[in-house]
Amino acid sequence: MSTPQPVVIARDLTKRFGDFVAVDHVSFQVYEGEVVGYLGPNGSGKTTTIRMLLGLLLPSEGEARVLGYDVRTQAEAIRPRVGYMSQRFALYDELTVWENMTFYAGVYGVREGKRVEEVARALGLWRIRNLQARVLPTGWRQRLALATAVLHRPRLIFLDEPTSGVDPPTRRAFWDLIYQLVEQGITAFVTTHYMDEAEYCHRVGIMHQGRLLAMDAPSRLKEEALPGRVWDVWARPLLRALEALEAREDVLRAVLARDHIRILTRPEVHPRGLRRWMQGQGLQVARIQPGDPTLEDVFLALAGGGS
Amino acid sequence: MTDPTTPTETLLAEDLHKRFGPIHAVQGVRLRLQAGEIYALVGPDGAGKTTLMRLLCGVLQPDRGRVSIMGYDILREADRAREHVGYLSQRFSLYEELTVIENLRFFAEVRGLSRQEWFPRSMEVLEFVGLAPFLHRRAGHLSGGMKQKLGLATALVHRPRVLLLDEPTNGVDPITRQEFWQLLLRLSQEEAITVLVTTPYMDEAVRAHTVGFMRGGRILMQGAPEALKTRFPYAVLQIRGRPLREWREHLLAQDWVHGALRFGDRIHVWVAPQQVKPAKKRVVRLARDLGLYLEKVREIPPQLEDVFLAQLHMEEAGNPAQGEKT
């Protein structure tokens, strides 16, 4: 097996708008055949990063290469080789699935007649090719948008929150398609602010206020990126327990979770000691058990959010 | 079957139906929510969530069935029932040119709060959602997360017992979403307010006491997350290794594997609960025989996604990977 090649290399990539630093010295690489997620709040610099990588926006500082081309000087070479599915994908409602696809095939200069049919079949759009885009449920519109983004056989696709508004089974079906494309050699770069979506990526970068705080496999982030341990605490009265825990210095974060409290503590905190201390505060403690860290725990810990 | 309304029951919906021409948007929905309960309704766009919300707050009239809030029929005793409902629609409109406090005053007056009442109550809810320092800022100048909180404040100003929120955190970031849920959990804890919230996201739904899955106008299953998980007929093994595609293919070919869902860096495999140990050994053997890289295999509790997919799988008795049908 050959070593995968980086298809995106960003080094200290920075974008300023006046005094505002939208993207702040971001460095990362994306390797061929990977699905890399970019998780962050609105305004954290996700779209600005994509726009720089697409060569639509000039970096203020730093550099990036996409498929080997310099985003500053070779943008025209990048755009025909990448696909882009934006959040508000531009589909023509009054055109059919087929007409939308042939329209985009024309835009991208795809000349092989068979290609539209091939993509329509591969993405499960063939049997609905004569339906107007307007009647399609969200999940199918997303598939169609994905289809229009891959007609010209890009080696790299950028997906901006590709599955907003669909439920878990439909999201699952969409992602199975992405995995299928990846197996055919496509690399995907996905932005999202939902943990559900981030879980589907091979590696996830966590963006906050323009900075890339971490980038690793979801499982590894959950195991290694937390500055302590997660515990679920069942105690009464709940809100008093929450206040008590918040006040402790070795409790890094305490939040309500359904019927209990979820805390992130320094590694040395021991549940037995914690229980005794809580009881000393006049709280009734039913249970303290280790929590399975989630990507949200990681995000909140790294981004310094919380209650 | 008409059980008497217990004192803690706040929202009751019986056999609700609503059609729009050929579309059966809501088909036989039943809900029974308690004081302090947070219920998350998960479903895709077009599942009927918004129509259901409108039926519940009495904006739409059902073709069949009934809704009562705090024991009052939403249609026949509309005024009394609506007193107890706060509704935040998906595209809630704030008056962008009005300040935070002016917006609250407007909604308070619409809700019939008197001059003496509206100001202290508005201050109370603004304090609660954390907007008290921004009293005189124009709504149009608030960040997305602050607008969301102002929306919540306007829905709370008349002290409702039941709060209906239609995709309230759509488009907000994880930190704001976390803060918003802390507010909902406090409302449930401190004031025993019932909250019904719709969302297409599982990471949102798991925060609720009760989760319902809606598709095609029907609630397919509902219950507490822990209870739903016990209904899941399999155990879940999490496999980390490479290449995942080959892993999945080979796993699906095994007769002891009942499902294999791929995530970014791992696969969730469904096996019979009494087969966990032998299945783990078989996974290790598969790795050896096929030359696949296995980093780790371990049993994990089922996720709500597993539960939901298995349920759909059984109902459609087809291929879950096909997703929604047109």
XYZ file of C-alpha atoms in Angstrom:
633
model
C 0.000 0.000 0.000
C 1.447 3.369 -0.985
C 1.585 6.217 1.496
C -1.402 8.493 1.042
C -0.547 11.842 -0.450
C -1.724 15.071 1.085
C -4.336 16.706 -1.139
C -4.670 19.748 1.077
C -1.763 21.354 2.881
C -2.482 24.462 4.918
C 0.334 26.200 6.737
C -0.367 29.123 9.073
C -3.333 29.997 6.932
C -4.704 33.318 8.152
C -7.457 35.661 7.032
C -8.087 39.092 8.490
C -10.988 41.344 7.704
C -9.840 44.655 9.116
C -9.114 44.043 12.811
C -11.077 40.829 12.814
C -9.066 37.621 12.481
C -11.468 35.163 10.852
C -8.880 32.406 10.430
C -5.863 32.476 12.690
C -2.709 30.582 11.691
C -4.402 27.323 10.842
C -2.191 24.410 9.811
C -3.354 20.961 8.768
C -3.145 18.365 6.048
C -5.813 16.266 4.416
C -4.721 12.984 2.874
C -6.078 11.268 -0.173
C -9.084 9.075 0.607
C -9.825 10.734 3.939
C -13.006 12.319 5.198
C -11.985 15.242 7.326
C -14.515 17.184 9.348
C -14.244 20.767 10.432
C -16.399 21.245 13.517
C -17.097 24.685 14.852
C -19.662 27.334 15.676
C -21.039 29.766 13.158
C -18.467 32.448 12.635
C -15.541 30.299 13.757
C -13.889 30.554 10.380
C -15.068 27.349 8.693
C -16.486 28.880 5.548
C -13.641 31.382 5.293
C -11.195 28.462 5.362
C -13.084 26.690 2.573
C -13.239 29.841 0.503
C -9.490 30.272 0.783
C -8.927 26.627 -0.166
C -11.185 27.064 -3.184
C -9.092 30.050 -4.199
C -12.056 32.416 -3.853
C -10.487 34.449 -1.067
C -6.856 35.468 -0.788
C -5.142 34.535 2.498
C -3.754 37.456 4.515
C -0.890 35.284 5.676
C 0.315 31.712 5.381
C -0.115 29.376 2.469
C -2.167 26.496 1.192
C -1.871 23.968 -1.560
C -4.852 22.076 -2.874
C -4.145 19.081 -5.125
C -0.666 20.482 -5.418
C -1.774 23.909 -6.625
C -1.078 27.113 -4.767
C -4.324 28.792 -3.707
C -2.790 32.237 -4.259
C -1.480 31.814 -7.744
C -3.182 28.770 -9.262
C -6.815 29.113 -8.231
C -8.056 28.499 -11.792
C -6.411 25.092 -11.709
C -8.068 24.186 -8.423
C -11.705 24.966 -9.129
C -12.291 22.562 -12.028
C -10.693 19.761 -10.015
C -12.726 20.099 -6.845
C -16.428 19.770 -6.078
C -18.325 22.042 -3.750
C -21.669 21.367 -2.126
C -22.690 24.502 -0.324
C -25.196 24.642 2.468
C -27.686 26.481 0.338
C -27.143 24.347 -2.709
C -28.377 25.880 -5.899
C -30.893 23.515 -7.419
C -33.463 24.596 -9.959
C -36.809 23.747 -8.437
C -38.771 23.766 -11.665
C -36.254 21.493 -13.412
C -36.242 17.729 -12.999
C -33.476 15.790 -11.301
C -32.130 14.871 -14.708
C -32.281 18.425 -16.040
C -30.498 19.762 -12.967
C -27.743 17.221 -13.507
C -27.333 17.869 -17.215
C -27.317 21.609 -16.508
C -24.403 21.230 -14.097
C -22.662 18.809 -16.427
C -22.755 21.644 -18.993
C -21.448 24.181 -16.482
C -18.493 21.959 -15.671
C -17.898 21.090 -19.305
C -18.543 17.376 -18.811
C -18.751 15.962 -22.303
C -19.177 12.232 -21.767
C -22.874 11.543 -22.291
C -22.758 8.504 -20.045
C -21.420 10.362 -17.026
C -24.743 11.874 -15.928
C -26.427 8.493 -16.054
C -23.531 6.889 -14.209
C -23.723 9.383 -11.347
C -27.531 9.242 -11.255
C -27.377 5.479 -10.883
C -24.549 5.477 -8.371
C -26.334 7.941 -6.089
C -29.713 6.253 -6.382
C -31.251 9.108 -8.373
C -31.964 7.152 -11.537
C -35.474 6.043 -10.704
C -36.517 9.550 -9.684
C -34.747 11.328 -12.544
C -37.989 12.682 -13.982
C -39.240 14.259 -10.774
C -39.083 17.992 -10.344
C -36.541 19.082 -7.756
C -39.250 21.005 -5.895
C -41.126 17.856 -4.849
C -38.067 16.119 -3.396
C -37.745 15.666 0.374
C -34.682 17.287 1.923
C -32.674 14.057 1.979
C -33.087 13.592 -1.763
C -32.300 17.221 -2.521
C -29.047 16.695 -0.649
C -28.271 13.662 -2.786
C -28.986 15.628 -5.918
C -26.747 18.452 -4.730
C -24.007 15.913 -4.049
C -24.514 14.475 -7.537
C -24.097 17.883 -9.174
C -20.881 18.379 -7.197
C -19.222 15.164 -8.415
C -20.230 15.068 -12.096
C -16.879 16.406 -13.254
C -14.988 13.678 -11.357
C -13.350 15.928 -8.773
C -10.651 14.322 -6.642
C -11.635 16.434 -3.669
C -15.048 17.625 -2.524
C -15.955 20.298 -0.018
C -19.252 19.728 1.771
C -20.709 22.540 3.837
C -23.094 21.096 6.458
C -24.330 18.535 3.962
C -27.078 16.862 5.990
C -28.858 19.592 7.877
C -32.569 18.976 8.266
C -32.654 15.208 7.882
C -33.123 12.496 10.470
C -30.568 9.866 11.478
C -31.518 7.141 8.950
C -31.424 9.596 6.064
C -28.122 10.999 7.292
C -26.807 7.441 7.514
C -27.873 6.763 3.902
C -26.204 9.978 2.704
C -22.975 9.139 4.480
C -22.939 5.639 3.044
C -22.873 7.394 -0.342
C -19.965 9.567 0.748
C -18.062 6.487 1.892
C -18.816 4.939 -1.497
C -17.330 7.995 -3.250
C -14.332 7.881 -0.953
C -13.724 4.284 -1.910
C -13.570 5.423 -5.508
C -10.721 7.722 -4.557
C -12.461 10.969 -3.636
C -11.345 12.926 -0.595
C -13.945 14.857 1.373
C -13.658 17.935 3.535
C -16.826 18.532 5.550
C -17.807 21.451 7.743
C -20.450 21.044 10.401
C -21.556 22.284 13.767
C -23.339 19.070 14.680
C -21.667 16.243 16.559
C -23.854 13.734 14.682
C -22.162 14.724 11.473
C -18.652 14.959 12.922
C -18.864 11.350 14.121
C -18.908 10.220 10.503
C -15.506 11.708 9.696
C -12.169 9.902 9.834
C -10.619 12.905 11.494
C -12.245 15.963 12.967
C -10.754 19.402 13.385
C -12.173 21.577 16.121
C -12.430 25.224 15.174
C -13.073 28.024 17.597
C -12.703 31.740 17.019
C -10.588 31.228 13.954
C -8.200 28.784 15.540
C -7.871 25.071 14.952
C -7.718 23.652 18.478
C -7.232 19.991 17.618
C -7.541 17.586 14.725
C -7.730 13.832 15.186
C -9.941 10.758 14.858
C -13.196 11.142 16.844
C -12.355 8.168 19.074
C -8.907 9.508 19.778
C -10.170 13.004 20.528
C -12.552 11.512 23.060
C -9.778 9.478 24.642
C -6.978 11.971 24.577
C -8.097 15.552 24.090
C -9.899 15.960 27.398
C -7.937 17.546 30.231
C -9.514 15.166 32.740
C -12.256 12.603 33.226
C -15.988 12.659 32.676
C -18.380 11.503 35.410
C -22.141 11.292 35.577
C -23.457 12.218 38.997
C -26.962 11.516 40.288
C -27.611 13.635 43.360
C -30.405 15.524 45.137
C -31.287 18.335 45.271
C -30.022 18.527 41.732
C -29.474 22.251 41.349
C -27.768 22.597 44.714
C -25.480 19.747 43.749
C -24.729 21.519 40.488
C -23.773 24.714 42.312
C -21.618 22.826 44.797
C -19.751 20.997 42.037
C -19.298 24.154 39.965
C -17.590 25.786 42.930
C -14.899 23.114 43.223
C -11.621 23.970 41.653
C -10.902 20.430 40.491
C -14.243 20.303 38.659
C -13.484 21.835 35.286
C -17.024 21.839 34.006
C -20.409 20.899 35.452
C -23.624 20.863 33.433
C -27.131 19.505 33.774
C -27.826 16.409 31.727
C -31.403 15.119 31.716
C -31.846 13.929 35.334
C -28.265 14.177 36.514
C -25.099 16.254 36.368
C -22.218 15.675 34.018
C -18.848 16.830 35.221
C -15.367 17.028 33.833
C -12.833 16.749 36.618
C -9.105 16.846 36.955
C -7.683 13.345 36.508
C -6.879 12.925 40.197
C -10.483 13.316 41.398
C -11.720 10.052 42.858
C -15.444 9.235 42.914
C -15.380 7.943 46.458
C -13.787 11.114 47.771
C -16.165 13.221 45.721
C -19.171 11.349 47.061
C -18.020 11.830 50.657
C -17.452 15.526 50.076
C -20.904 15.937 48.511
C -22.533 14.120 51.400
C -20.675 16.465 53.727
C -22.375 19.319 51.885
C -25.749 17.823 52.812
C -26.404 16.364 49.371
C -27.832 12.933 48.733
C -25.665 11.106 46.249
C -27.267 8.163 44.513
C -24.570 7.329 42.016
C -21.318 8.546 40.475
C -20.238 6.668 37.404
C -17.665 7.221 34.685
C -19.190 8.866 31.620
C -18.352 7.934 28.036
C -16.868 11.157 26.660
C -18.658 12.629 23.665
C -17.353 14.922 20.970
C -19.370 17.626 22.647
C -17.409 17.163 25.870
C -14.242 17.528 23.832
C -15.522 20.570 22.015
C -16.679 22.337 25.150
C -13.480 21.520 27.014
C -11.237 22.770 24.216
C -13.330 25.795 23.311
C -13.670 26.758 26.962
C -17.455 26.841 26.846
C -19.842 25.291 29.310
C -22.362 26.684 31.659
C -59.504 4.539 26.188
C -59.756 7.728 28.173
C -57.725 7.731 31.341
C -58.565 10.581 33.664
C -56.076 13.396 33.452
C -53.742 13.125 36.403
C -52.813 16.350 38.158
C -49.245 16.299 36.802
C -50.268 15.717 33.226
C -49.833 18.954 31.341
C -50.217 18.167 27.674
C -52.448 15.532 26.224
C -52.961 14.740 22.550
C -55.293 11.977 21.462
C -55.362 10.413 18.030
C -54.486 13.601 16.158
C -54.946 13.661 12.407
C -54.379 16.431 9.908
C -54.528 16.336 6.137
C -53.558 18.956 3.609
C -55.160 17.774 0.388
C -53.535 14.454 -0.468
C -50.893 14.778 2.251
C -51.606 13.113 5.551
C -49.285 15.348 7.575
C -50.162 14.017 11.004
C -51.533 10.520 11.436
C -52.836 9.370 14.766
C -50.375 11.044 17.111
C -50.770 10.499 20.841
C -48.794 12.350 23.443
C -49.045 12.435 27.183
C -46.545 14.755 28.821
C -45.967 15.371 32.505
C -44.990 18.445 34.445
C -41.236 18.947 34.202
C -40.844 16.499 31.331
C -38.647 17.402 28.380
C -39.735 15.557 25.259
C -37.675 15.629 22.065
C -39.399 14.846 18.809
C -36.840 13.687 16.244
C -37.692 13.692 12.586
C -36.569 14.950 9.191
C -37.941 18.048 7.480
C -41.388 17.092 6.216
C -42.089 14.491 8.918
C -44.984 16.547 10.252
C -43.240 17.991 13.299
C -44.207 21.589 12.633
C -47.801 20.673 11.769
C -48.021 18.749 15.017
C -46.682 21.760 16.948
C -49.319 23.968 15.356
C -52.056 21.505 16.275
C -50.776 21.399 19.844
C -50.865 25.151 20.304
C -54.236 25.495 18.628
C -53.148 27.473 15.591
C -54.364 24.640 13.375
C -57.496 22.598 13.811
C -57.125 18.827 13.594
C -59.348 16.743 11.309
C -59.725 14.292 14.141
C -58.559 13.913 17.722
C -58.092 16.447 20.477
C -55.521 18.360 22.454
C -55.726 19.541 25.999
C -53.339 21.707 27.959
C -53.558 21.664 31.754
C -56.923 19.963 31.317
C -58.360 22.627 28.992
C -59.370 21.725 25.474
C -57.230 23.741 23.072
C -60.201 24.493 20.796
C -63.247 24.596 23.051
C -61.497 26.347 25.911
C -58.932 28.066 23.763
C -58.307 31.115 25.934
C -57.667 29.199 29.117
C -55.598 26.540 27.357
C -53.439 29.050 25.502
C -52.682 30.933 28.708
C -50.550 27.955 29.613
C -48.720 27.499 26.320
C -45.571 29.202 25.128
C -44.711 28.570 21.491
C -41.509 29.398 19.700
C -41.857 28.741 16.009
C -38.954 27.881 13.768
C -38.893 31.258 12.140
C -39.882 33.261 15.157
C -40.049 36.930 14.480
C -38.515 39.426 16.786
C -38.862 43.089 16.043
C -35.362 43.846 14.909
C -35.703 47.592 15.250
C -37.053 47.300 18.791
C -34.789 46.831 21.791
C -34.681 43.677 23.874
C -36.974 45.095 26.550
C -39.365 46.584 23.979
C -39.693 43.205 22.342
C -40.558 41.630 25.669
C -43.069 44.358 26.431
C -44.739 43.753 23.087
C -45.098 40.015 23.662
C -46.162 40.560 27.284
C -48.930 42.919 26.205
C -50.093 40.580 23.464
C -50.348 37.967 26.203
C -52.447 40.358 28.266
C -50.007 41.125 31.065
C -50.919 44.305 32.918
C -48.697 47.379 33.265
C -47.753 46.373 36.788
C -46.919 42.856 35.718
C -44.981 43.086 32.501
C -41.854 44.869 33.655
C -40.911 42.765 36.685
C -41.761 39.584 34.801
C -39.744 40.662 31.768
C -36.758 41.435 33.960
C -37.108 38.055 35.590
C -37.034 36.133 32.307
C -34.271 38.289 30.847
C -32.223 37.659 33.957
C -32.918 33.958 33.532
C -31.787 33.764 29.908
C -28.808 36.031 30.571
C -29.939 39.035 28.534
C -30.435 41.483 31.401
C -27.217 43.380 30.525
C -28.536 43.976 26.997
C -31.904 45.524 27.824
C -31.577 48.420 25.437
C -29.784 46.723 22.596
C -31.768 46.450 19.395
C -32.799 42.889 18.627
C -31.306 43.264 15.161
C -27.898 43.772 16.730
C -27.923 40.586 18.811
C -25.867 37.523 17.895
C -27.679 34.393 16.698
C -27.468 32.747 20.096
C -28.758 35.862 21.877
C -31.693 36.108 19.486
C -32.514 32.502 20.312
C -32.503 33.367 24.005
C -34.648 36.423 23.433
C -37.062 34.208 21.514
C -37.179 31.881 24.493
C -37.762 34.840 26.811
C -40.737 36.047 24.754
C -42.240 32.566 24.898
C -41.847 32.494 28.692
C -43.064 35.952 29.591
C -46.636 34.881 30.465
C -45.480 32.017 32.715
C -46.637 29.099 30.544
C -46.721 25.584 31.978
C -46.016 24.052 28.573
C -43.344 25.235 26.185
C -43.408 24.189 22.530
C -40.123 24.824 20.719
C -39.794 24.099 17.018
C -36.142 23.377 16.174
C -34.985 26.059 18.595
C -31.255 25.536 18.125
C -31.270 25.254 14.379
C -28.087 26.871 13.116
C -26.542 27.766 16.474
C -23.129 26.620 17.583
C -22.402 23.856 20.124
C -21.647 26.242 22.962
C -24.841 28.226 22.519
C -26.792 25.011 22.128
C -25.345 23.712 25.369
C -26.303 26.947 27.151
C -29.799 26.842 25.686
C -30.301 23.294 26.968
C -29.050 24.268 30.393
C -31.892 26.806 30.422
C -34.458 24.193 29.373
C -33.238 21.753 32.021
C -33.511 24.479 34.648
C -37.055 25.331 33.587
C -37.920 21.678 33.941
C -36.161 21.353 37.302
C -37.013 24.620 38.964
C -40.474 25.318 37.643
C -41.671 21.908 36.456
C -42.381 23.347 33.031
C -43.080 20.810 30.305
C -40.958 21.281 27.201
C -41.650 19.744 23.813
C -38.810 20.352 21.403
C -38.370 19.219 17.808
C -35.036 18.456 16.189
C -33.538 16.447 13.338
C -30.426 15.737 15.423
C -29.800 12.865 17.749
C -27.113 14.702 19.710
C -29.849 17.121 20.688
C -32.516 14.520 21.418
C -30.442 12.523 23.898
C -30.657 15.459 26.295
C -34.400 15.005 26.738
C -36.210 12.813 29.265
C -38.315 11.283 26.516
C -37.559 10.861 22.843
C -40.066 10.251 20.055
C -39.164 9.399 16.465
C -41.459 10.861 13.841
C -41.658 9.959 10.173
C -44.407 10.365 7.640
C -46.758 11.943 10.169
C -46.474 9.131 12.692
C -44.573 8.724 15.906
C -42.867 5.398 15.285
C -41.525 4.883 18.788
C -41.189 6.885 21.952
C -39.810 6.470 25.428
C -37.006 7.383 27.779
C -33.624 6.926 26.051
C -32.560 4.273 28.553
C -35.844 2.392 28.131
C -35.632 2.556 24.338
C -32.155 1.100 24.509
C -33.412 -1.901 26.445
C -35.812 -2.618 23.577
C -32.906 -2.907 21.180
C -32.569 -6.623 20.487
C -28.794 -6.739 19.930
C -25.539 -5.991 21.647
C -23.189 -3.529 19.940
C -19.518 -4.170 19.307
C -17.386 -1.227 18.334
C -14.573 -2.132 15.989
C -11.668 0.128 15.225
C -9.373 -0.988 12.468
C -8.520 -0.668 8.803
C -9.618 -0.701 6.038
C -13.121 -0.132 7.313
C -14.858 -0.855 4.034
C -13.390 -4.361 3.885
C -14.134 -4.871 7.536
C -17.760 -3.978 6.954
C -18.113 -6.189 3.886
C -16.666 -9.204 5.630
C -18.685 -8.586 8.764
C -21.944 -8.311 6.838
C -21.221 -11.704 5.261
C -21.148 -13.389 8.694
C -24.336 -15.049 9.844
C -23.771 -13.901 13.433
C -23.767 -10.249 12.373
C -27.169 -8.574 12.281
C -26.053 -5.157 11.148
C -22.896 -3.114 10.618
C -22.961 0.676 10.670
C -19.955 2.595 9.579
C -18.741 5.762 11.274
C -15.661 7.769 10.401
C -13.081 5.722 12.227
C -15.074 2.744 13.477
C -17.871 0.276 12.814
C -20.763 -0.634 15.084
C -21.690 -4.272 14.710
C -24.954 -5.724 15.970
C -24.718 -9.212 17.453
C -26.982 -11.363 19.620
C -26.596 -10.281 23.283
C -25.609 -13.777 24.460
C -22.977 -13.942 21.694
C -20.796 -11.020 22.737
C -17.818 -13.071 23.884
C -17.690 -15.496 20.967
C -18.337 -12.616 18.570
C -15.320 -10.724 19.893
C -13.192 -13.830 19.342
C -14.577 -14.190 15.846
C -13.659 -10.595 15.099
C -10.095 -11.231 16.191
C -10.024 -14.392 14.067
C -11.421 -12.518 11.050
C -8.635 -9.989 11.363
C -6.044 -12.741 11.421
C -7.534 -14.829 8.611
C -8.163 -11.923 6.263
C -5.113 -9.862 7.143
C -7.177 -6.880 8.294
C -5.823 -4.478 10.850
C -7.726 -4.551 14.134
C -6.955 -1.835 16.631
C -9.653 -2.553 19.169
C -12.948 -4.330 19.632
C -15.162 -3.641 22.611
C -18.778 -3.779 23.604
C -20.469 -0.400 23.906
C -23.994 0.488 24.993
C -26.353 0.850 22.025
C -26.722 4.397 20.765
C -30.127 5.880 20.057
C -29.241 5.802 16.385
C -28.812 2.006 16.583
C -32.207 1.722 18.246
C -33.956 3.892 15.697
C -32.379 2.179 12.701
C -33.175 -1.288 14.021
C -36.784 -0.251 14.517
C -37.060 1.118 10.974
C -35.338 -1.983 9.706
C -37.979 -4.163 11.275
C -40.847 -1.990 10.090
C -39.712 -1.685 6.544
C -38.220 -5.183 6.527
C -36.038 -3.833 3.778
C -32.614 -2.400 3.477
C -31.969 0.372 5.998
C -29.261 1.783 3.790
C -31.886 2.765 1.240
C -33.034 5.565 3.523
C -36.250 7.411 2.943
C -38.582 6.346 0.186
C -40.131 8.835 -2.142
